[in-house]
mmCIF file of N, CA and C in Angstrom:
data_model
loop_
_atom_site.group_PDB
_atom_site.id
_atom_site.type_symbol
_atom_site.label_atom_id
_atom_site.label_comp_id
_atom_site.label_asym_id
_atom_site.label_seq_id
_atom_site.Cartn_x
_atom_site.Cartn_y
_atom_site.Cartn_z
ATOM 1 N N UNK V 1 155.272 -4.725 -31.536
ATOM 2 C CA UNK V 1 155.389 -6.145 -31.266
ATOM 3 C C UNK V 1 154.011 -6.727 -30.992
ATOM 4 N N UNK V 2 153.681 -7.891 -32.148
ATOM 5 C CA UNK V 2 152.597 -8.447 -31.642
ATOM 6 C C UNK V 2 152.831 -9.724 -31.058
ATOM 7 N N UNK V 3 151.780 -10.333 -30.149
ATOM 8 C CA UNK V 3 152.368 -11.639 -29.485
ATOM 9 C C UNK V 3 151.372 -12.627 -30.734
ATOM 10 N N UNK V 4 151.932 -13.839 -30.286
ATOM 11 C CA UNK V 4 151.001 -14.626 -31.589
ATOM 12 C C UNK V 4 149.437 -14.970 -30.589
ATOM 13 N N UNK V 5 148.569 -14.761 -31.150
ATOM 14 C CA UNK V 5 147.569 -14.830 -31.072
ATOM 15 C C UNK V 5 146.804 -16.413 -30.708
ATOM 16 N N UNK V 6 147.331 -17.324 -31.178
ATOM 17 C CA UNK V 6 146.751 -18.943 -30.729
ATOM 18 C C UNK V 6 147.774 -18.831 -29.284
ATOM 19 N N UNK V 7 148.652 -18.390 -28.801
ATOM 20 C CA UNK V 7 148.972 -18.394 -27.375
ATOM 21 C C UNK V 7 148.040 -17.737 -26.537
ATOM 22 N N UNK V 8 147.950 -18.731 -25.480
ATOM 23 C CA UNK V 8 147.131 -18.715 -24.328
ATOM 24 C C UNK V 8 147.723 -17.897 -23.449
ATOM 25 N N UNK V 9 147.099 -16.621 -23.099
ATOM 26 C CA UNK V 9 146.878 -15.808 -21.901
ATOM 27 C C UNK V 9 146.622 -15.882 -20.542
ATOM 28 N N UNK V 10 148.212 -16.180 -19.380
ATOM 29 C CA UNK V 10 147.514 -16.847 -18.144
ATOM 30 C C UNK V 10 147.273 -15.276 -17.530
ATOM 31 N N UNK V 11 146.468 -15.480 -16.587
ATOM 32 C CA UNK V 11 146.665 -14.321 -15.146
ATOM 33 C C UNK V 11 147.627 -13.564 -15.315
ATOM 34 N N UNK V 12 148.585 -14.057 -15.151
ATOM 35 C CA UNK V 12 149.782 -13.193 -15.082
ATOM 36 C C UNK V 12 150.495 -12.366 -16.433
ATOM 37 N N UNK V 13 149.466 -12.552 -17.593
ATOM 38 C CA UNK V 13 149.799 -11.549 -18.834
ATOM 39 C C UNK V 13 148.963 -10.575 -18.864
ATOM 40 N N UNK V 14 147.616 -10.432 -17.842
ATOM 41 C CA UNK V 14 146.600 -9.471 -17.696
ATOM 42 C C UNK V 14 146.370 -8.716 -16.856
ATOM 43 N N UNK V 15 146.789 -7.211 -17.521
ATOM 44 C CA UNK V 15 147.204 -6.015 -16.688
ATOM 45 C C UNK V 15 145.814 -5.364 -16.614
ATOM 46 N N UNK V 16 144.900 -5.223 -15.453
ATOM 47 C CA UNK V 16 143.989 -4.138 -15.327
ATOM 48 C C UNK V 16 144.559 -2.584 -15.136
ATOM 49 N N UNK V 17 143.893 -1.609 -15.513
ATOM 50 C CA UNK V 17 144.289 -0.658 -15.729
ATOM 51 C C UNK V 17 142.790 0.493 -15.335
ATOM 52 N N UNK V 18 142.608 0.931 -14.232
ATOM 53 C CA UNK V 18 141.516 1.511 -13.646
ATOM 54 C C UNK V 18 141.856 3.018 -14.194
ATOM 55 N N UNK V 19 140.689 3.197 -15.455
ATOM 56 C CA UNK V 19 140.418 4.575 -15.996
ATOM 57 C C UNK V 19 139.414 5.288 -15.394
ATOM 58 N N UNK V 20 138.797 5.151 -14.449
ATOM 59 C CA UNK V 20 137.400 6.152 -13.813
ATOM 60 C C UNK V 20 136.740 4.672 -12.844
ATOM 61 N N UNK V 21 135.834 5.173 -12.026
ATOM 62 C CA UNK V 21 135.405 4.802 -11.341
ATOM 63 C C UNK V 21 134.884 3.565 -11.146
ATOM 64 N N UNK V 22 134.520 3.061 -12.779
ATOM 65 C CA UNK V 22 133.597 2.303 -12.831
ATOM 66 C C UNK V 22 134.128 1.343 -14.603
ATOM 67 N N UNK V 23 135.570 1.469 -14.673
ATOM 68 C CA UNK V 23 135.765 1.498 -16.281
ATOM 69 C C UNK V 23 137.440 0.844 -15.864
ATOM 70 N N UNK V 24 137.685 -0.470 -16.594
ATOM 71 C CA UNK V 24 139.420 -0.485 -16.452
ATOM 72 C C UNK V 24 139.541 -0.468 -17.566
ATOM 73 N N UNK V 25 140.652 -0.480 -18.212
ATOM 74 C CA UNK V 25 141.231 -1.099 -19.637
ATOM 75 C C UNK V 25 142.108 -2.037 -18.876
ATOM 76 N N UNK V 26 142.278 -3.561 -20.186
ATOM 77 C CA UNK V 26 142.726 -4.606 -20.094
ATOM 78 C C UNK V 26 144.214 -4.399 -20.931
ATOM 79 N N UNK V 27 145.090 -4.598 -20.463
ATOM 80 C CA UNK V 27 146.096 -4.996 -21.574
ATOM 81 C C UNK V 27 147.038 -6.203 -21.282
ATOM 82 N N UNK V 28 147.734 -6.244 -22.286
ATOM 83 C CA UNK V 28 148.277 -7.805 -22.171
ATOM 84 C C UNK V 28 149.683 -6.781 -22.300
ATOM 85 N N UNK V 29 150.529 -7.668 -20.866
ATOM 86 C CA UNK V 29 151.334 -7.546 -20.179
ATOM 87 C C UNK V 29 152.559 -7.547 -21.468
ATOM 88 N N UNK V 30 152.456 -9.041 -21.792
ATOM 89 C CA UNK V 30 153.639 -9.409 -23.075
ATOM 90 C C UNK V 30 153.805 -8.569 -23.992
ATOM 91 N N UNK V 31 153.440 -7.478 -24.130
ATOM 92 C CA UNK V 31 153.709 -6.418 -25.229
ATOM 93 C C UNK V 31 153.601 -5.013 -24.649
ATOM 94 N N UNK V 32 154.284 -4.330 -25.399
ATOM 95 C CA UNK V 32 154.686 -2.920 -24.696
ATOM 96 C C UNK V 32 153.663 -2.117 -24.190
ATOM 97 N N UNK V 33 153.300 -1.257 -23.173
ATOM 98 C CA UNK V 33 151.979 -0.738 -23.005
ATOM 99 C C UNK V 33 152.012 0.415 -23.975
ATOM 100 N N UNK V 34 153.063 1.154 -24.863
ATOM 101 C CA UNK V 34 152.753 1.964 -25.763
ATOM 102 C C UNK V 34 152.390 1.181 -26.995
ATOM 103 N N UNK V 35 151.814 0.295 -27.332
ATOM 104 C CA UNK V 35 151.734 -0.336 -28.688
ATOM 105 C C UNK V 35 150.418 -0.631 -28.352
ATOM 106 N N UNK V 36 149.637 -0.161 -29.567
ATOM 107 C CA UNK V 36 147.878 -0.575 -29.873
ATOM 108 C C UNK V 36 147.834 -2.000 -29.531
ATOM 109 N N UNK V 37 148.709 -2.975 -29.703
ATOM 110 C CA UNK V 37 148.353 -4.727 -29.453
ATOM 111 C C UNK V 37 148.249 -4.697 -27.995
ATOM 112 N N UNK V 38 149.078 -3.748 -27.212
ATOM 113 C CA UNK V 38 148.713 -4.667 -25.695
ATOM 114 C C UNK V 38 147.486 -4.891 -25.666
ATOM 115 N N UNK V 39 146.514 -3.170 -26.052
ATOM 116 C CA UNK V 39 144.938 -3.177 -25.305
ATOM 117 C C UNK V 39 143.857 -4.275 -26.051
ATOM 118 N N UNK V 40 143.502 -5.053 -25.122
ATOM 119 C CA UNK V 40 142.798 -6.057 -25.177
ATOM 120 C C UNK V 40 141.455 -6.109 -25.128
ATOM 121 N N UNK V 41 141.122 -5.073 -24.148
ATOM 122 C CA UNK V 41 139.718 -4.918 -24.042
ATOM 123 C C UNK V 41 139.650 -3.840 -22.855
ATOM 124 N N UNK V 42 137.826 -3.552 -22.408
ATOM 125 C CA UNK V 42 137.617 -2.663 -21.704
ATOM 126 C C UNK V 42 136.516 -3.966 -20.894
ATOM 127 N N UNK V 43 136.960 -3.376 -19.362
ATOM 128 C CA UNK V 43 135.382 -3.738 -18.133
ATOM 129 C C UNK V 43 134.689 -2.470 -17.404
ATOM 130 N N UNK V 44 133.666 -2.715 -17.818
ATOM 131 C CA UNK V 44 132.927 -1.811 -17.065
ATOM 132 C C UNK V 44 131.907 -1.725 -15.897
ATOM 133 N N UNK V 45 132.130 -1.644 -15.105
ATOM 134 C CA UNK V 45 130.525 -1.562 -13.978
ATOM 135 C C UNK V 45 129.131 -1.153 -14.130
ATOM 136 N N UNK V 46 128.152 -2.052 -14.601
ATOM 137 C CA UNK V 46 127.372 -1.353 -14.673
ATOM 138 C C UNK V 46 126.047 -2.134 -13.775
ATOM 139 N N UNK V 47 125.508 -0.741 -12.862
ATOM 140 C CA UNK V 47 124.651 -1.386 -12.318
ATOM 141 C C UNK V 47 125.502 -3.113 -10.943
ATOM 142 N N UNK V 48 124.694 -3.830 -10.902
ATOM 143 C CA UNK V 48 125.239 -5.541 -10.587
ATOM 144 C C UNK V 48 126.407 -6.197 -11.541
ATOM 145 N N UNK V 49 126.594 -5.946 -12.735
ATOM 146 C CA UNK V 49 126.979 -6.558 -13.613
ATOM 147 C C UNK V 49 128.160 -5.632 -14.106
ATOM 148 N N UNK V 50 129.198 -6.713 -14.557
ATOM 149 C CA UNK V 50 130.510 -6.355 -14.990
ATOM 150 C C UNK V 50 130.471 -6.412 -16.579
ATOM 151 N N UNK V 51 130.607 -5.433 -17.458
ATOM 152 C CA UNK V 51 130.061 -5.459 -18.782
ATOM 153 C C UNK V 51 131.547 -5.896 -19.640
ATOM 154 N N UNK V 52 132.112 -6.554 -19.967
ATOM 155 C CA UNK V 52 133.033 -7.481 -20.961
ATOM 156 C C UNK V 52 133.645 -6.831 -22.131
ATOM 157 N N UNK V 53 134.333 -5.830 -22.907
ATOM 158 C CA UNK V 53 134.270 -5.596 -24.164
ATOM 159 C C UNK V 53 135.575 -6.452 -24.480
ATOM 160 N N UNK V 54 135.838 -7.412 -25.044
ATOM 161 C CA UNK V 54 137.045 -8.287 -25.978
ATOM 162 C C UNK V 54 137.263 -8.290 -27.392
ATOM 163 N N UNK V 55 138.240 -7.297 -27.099
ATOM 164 C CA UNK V 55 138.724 -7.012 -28.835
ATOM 165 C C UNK V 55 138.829 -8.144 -29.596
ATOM 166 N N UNK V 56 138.989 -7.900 -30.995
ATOM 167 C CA UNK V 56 139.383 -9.560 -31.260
ATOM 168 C C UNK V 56 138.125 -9.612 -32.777
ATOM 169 N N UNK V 57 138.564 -10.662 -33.031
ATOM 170 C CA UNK V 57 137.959 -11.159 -34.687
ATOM 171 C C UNK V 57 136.813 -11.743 -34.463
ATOM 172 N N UNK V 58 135.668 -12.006 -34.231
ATOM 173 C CA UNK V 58 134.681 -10.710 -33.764
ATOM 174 C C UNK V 58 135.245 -10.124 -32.549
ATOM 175 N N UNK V 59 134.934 -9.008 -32.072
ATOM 176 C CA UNK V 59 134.693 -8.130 -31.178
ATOM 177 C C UNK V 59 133.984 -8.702 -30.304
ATOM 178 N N UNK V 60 133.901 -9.280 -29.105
ATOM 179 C CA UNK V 60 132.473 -9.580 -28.089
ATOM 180 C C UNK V 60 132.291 -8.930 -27.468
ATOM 181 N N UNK V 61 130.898 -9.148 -26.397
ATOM 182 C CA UNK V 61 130.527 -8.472 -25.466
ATOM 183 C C UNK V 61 129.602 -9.447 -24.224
ATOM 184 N N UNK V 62 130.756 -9.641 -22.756
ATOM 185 C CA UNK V 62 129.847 -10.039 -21.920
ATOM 186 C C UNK V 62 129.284 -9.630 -20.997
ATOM 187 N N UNK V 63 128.372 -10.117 -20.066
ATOM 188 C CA UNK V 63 128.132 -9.751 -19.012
ATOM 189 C C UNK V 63 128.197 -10.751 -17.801
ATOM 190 N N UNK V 64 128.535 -10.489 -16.904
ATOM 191 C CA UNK V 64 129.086 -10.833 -15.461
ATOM 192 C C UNK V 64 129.004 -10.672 -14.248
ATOM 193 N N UNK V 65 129.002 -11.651 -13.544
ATOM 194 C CA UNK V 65 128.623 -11.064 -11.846
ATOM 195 C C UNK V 65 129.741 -10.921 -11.530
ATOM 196 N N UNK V 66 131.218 -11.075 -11.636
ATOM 197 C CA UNK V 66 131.865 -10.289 -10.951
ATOM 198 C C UNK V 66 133.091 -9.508 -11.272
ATOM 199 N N UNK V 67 134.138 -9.130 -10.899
ATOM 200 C CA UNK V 67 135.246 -8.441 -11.778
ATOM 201 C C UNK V 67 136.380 -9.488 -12.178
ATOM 202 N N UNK V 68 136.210 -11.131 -10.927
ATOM 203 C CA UNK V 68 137.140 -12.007 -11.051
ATOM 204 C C UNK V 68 136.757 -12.862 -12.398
ATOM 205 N N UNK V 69 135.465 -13.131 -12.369
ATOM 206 C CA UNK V 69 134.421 -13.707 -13.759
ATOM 207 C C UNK V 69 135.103 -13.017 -14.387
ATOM 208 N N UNK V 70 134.767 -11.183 -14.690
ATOM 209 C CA UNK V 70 135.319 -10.567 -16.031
ATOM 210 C C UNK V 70 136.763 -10.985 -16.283
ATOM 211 N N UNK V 71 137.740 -10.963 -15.195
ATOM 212 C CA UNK V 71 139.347 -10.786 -15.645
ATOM 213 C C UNK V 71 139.922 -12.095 -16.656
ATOM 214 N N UNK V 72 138.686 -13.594 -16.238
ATOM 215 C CA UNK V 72 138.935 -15.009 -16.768
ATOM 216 C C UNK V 72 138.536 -15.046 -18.119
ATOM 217 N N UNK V 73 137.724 -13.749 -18.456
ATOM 218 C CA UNK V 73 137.004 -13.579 -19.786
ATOM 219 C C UNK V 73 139.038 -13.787 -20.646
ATOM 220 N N UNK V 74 139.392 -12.335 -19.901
ATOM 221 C CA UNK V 74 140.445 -12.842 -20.913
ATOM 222 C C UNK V 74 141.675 -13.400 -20.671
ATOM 223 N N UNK V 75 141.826 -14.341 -19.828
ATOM 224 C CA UNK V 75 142.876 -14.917 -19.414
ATOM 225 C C UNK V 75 142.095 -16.759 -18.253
ATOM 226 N N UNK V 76 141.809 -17.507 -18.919
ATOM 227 C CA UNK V 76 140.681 -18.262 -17.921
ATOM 228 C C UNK V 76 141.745 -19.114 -17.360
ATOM 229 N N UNK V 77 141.664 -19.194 -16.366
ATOM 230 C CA UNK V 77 142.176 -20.541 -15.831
ATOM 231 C C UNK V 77 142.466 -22.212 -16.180
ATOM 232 N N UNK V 78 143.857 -22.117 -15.858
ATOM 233 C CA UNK V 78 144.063 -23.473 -16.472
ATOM 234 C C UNK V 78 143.138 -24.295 -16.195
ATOM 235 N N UNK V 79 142.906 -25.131 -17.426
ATOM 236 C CA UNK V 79 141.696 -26.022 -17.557
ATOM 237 C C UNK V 79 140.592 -25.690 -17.654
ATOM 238 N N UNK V 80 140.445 -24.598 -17.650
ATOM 239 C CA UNK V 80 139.116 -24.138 -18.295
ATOM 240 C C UNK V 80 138.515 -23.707 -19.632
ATOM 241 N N UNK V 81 137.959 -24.862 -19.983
ATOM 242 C CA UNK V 81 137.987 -25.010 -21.342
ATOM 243 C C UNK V 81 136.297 -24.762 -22.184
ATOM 244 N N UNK V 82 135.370 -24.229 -21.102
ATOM 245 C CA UNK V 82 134.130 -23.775 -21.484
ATOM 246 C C UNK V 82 134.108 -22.765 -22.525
ATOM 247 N N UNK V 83 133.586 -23.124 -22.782
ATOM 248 C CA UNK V 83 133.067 -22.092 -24.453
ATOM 249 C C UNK V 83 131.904 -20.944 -23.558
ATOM 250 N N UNK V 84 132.745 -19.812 -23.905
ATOM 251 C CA UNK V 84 131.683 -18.705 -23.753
ATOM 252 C C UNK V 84 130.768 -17.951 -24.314
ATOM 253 N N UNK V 85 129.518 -17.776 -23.891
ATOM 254 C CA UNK V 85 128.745 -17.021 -25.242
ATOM 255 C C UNK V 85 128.862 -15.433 -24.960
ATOM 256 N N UNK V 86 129.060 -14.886 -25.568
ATOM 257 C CA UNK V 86 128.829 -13.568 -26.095
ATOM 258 C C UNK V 86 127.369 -13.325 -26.262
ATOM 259 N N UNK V 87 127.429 -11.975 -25.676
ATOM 260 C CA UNK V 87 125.895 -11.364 -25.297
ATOM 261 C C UNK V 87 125.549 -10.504 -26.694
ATOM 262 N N UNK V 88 125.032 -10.973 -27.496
ATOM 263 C CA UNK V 88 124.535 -10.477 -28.678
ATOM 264 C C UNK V 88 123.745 -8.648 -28.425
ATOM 265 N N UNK V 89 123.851 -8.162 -28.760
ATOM 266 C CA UNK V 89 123.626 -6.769 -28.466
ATOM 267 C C UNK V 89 123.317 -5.889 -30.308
ATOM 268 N N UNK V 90 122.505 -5.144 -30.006
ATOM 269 C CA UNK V 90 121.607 -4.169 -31.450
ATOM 270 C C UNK V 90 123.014 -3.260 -31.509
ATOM 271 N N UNK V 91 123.624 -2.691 -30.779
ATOM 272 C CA UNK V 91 124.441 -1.740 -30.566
ATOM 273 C C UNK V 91 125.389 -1.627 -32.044
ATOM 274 N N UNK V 92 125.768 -0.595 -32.356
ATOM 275 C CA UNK V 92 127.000 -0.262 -33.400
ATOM 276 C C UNK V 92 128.094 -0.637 -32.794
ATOM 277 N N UNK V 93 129.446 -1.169 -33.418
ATOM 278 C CA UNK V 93 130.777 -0.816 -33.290
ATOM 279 C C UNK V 93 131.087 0.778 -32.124
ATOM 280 N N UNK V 94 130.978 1.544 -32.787
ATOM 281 C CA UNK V 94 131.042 2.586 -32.058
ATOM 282 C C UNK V 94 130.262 3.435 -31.338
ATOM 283 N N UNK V 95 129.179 2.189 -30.917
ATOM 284 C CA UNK V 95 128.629 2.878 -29.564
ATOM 285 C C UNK V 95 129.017 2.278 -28.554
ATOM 286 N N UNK V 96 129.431 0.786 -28.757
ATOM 287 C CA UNK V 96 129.999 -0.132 -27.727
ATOM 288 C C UNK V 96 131.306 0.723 -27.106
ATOM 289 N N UNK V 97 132.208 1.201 -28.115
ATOM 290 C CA UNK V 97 133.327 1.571 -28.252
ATOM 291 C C UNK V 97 133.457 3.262 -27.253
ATOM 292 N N UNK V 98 131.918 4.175 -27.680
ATOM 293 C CA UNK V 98 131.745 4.814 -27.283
ATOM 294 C C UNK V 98 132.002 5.359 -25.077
ATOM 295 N N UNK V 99 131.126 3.903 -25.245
ATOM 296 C CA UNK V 99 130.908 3.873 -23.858
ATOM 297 C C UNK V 99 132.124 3.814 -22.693
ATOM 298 N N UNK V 100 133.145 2.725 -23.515
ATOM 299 C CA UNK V 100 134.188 2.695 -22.382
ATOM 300 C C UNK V 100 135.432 2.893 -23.046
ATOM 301 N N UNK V 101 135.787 3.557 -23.948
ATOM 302 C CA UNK V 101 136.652 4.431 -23.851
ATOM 303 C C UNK V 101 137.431 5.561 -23.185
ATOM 304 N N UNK V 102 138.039 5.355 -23.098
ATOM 305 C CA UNK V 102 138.608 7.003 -21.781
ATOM 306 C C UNK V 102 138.555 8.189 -22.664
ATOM 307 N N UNK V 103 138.204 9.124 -21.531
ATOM 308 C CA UNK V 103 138.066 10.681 -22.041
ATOM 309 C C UNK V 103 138.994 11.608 -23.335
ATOM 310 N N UNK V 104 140.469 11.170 -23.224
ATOM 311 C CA UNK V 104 141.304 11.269 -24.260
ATOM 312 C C UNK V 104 141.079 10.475 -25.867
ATOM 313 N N UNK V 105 140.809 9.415 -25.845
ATOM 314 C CA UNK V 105 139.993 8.939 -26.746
ATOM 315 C C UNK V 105 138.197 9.416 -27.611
ATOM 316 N N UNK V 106 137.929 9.747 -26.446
ATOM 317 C CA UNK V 106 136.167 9.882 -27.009
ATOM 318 C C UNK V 106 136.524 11.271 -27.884
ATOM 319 N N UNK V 107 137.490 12.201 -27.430
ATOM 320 C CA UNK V 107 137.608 13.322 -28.429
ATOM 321 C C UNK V 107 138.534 13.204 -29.693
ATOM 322 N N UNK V 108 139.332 12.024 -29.928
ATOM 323 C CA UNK V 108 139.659 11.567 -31.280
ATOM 324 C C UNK V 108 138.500 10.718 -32.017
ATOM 325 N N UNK V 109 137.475 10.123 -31.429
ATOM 326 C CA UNK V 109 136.309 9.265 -32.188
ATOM 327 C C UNK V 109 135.707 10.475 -32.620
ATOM 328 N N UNK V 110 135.205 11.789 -31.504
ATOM 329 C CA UNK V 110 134.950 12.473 -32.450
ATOM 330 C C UNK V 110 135.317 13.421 -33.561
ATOM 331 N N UNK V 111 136.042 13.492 -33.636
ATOM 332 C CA UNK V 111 137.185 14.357 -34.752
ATOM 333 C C UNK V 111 137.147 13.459 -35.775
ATOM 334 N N UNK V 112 137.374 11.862 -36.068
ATOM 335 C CA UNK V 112 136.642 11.069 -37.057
ATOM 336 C C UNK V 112 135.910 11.518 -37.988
ATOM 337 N N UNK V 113 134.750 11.205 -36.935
ATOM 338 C CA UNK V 113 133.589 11.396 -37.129
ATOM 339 C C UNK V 113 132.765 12.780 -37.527
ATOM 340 N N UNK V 114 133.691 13.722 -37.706
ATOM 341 C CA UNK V 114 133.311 14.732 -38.325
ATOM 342 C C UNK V 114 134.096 15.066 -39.370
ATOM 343 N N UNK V 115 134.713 14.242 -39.555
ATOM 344 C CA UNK V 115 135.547 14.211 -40.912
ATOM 345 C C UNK V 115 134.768 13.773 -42.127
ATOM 346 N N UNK V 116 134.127 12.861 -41.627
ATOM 347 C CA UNK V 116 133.041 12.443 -42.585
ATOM 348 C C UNK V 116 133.705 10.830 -43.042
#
């Protein structure tokens, strides 16, 4: 089940999901947590700053002072209608991807990846 995509995401469709210390996954509540559409994105701690990954047609990447900043990334508050920029980054697809993925995952990227 996918949800339609031009619907707006309040608070209450955005499930944090604390994978390690410093790493949640995001998913959206309205769809099953076994289905690839819930996961929405990954936050990470790094250093001061809350690092953003938002799946999506492009892919972005922000950065943030706090975890309440990150959670509005994907769900903003009514009336908040600011346009956000995305932190342009040299990085590959799958180094972004690399980083905050959970441990069960990083050993299917690599099995991929040696597939050729």
């Amino acid at each position: 089940m996918r949800t339609d995509e031009r619907e707006v995401r309040t608070p209450d469709d955005v499930q944090l999901t604390q994978i390690s210390d410093g790493e949640w996954r995001v998913s959206d509540r309205r769809v099953p947590w076994d289905s690839p559409f819930s996961l929405i994105g990954f936050i990470s701690l790094n250093a001061d700053q809350h690092e953003v990954l938002e799946f999506g047609d492009p892919m972005r990447t922000f950065f943030v002072g706090s975890m309440a900043e990150a959670e509005s990334i994907f769900a903003p508050p009514a009336g908040d209608f600011v346009k956000r920029q995305p932190t342009r980054e040299p990085r590959s697809l799958d180094e972004r991807l690399e980083r905050v993925l959970p441990q069960w995952a990083r050993g299917q990227l690599a099995l991929l990846h040696s597939r050729g």
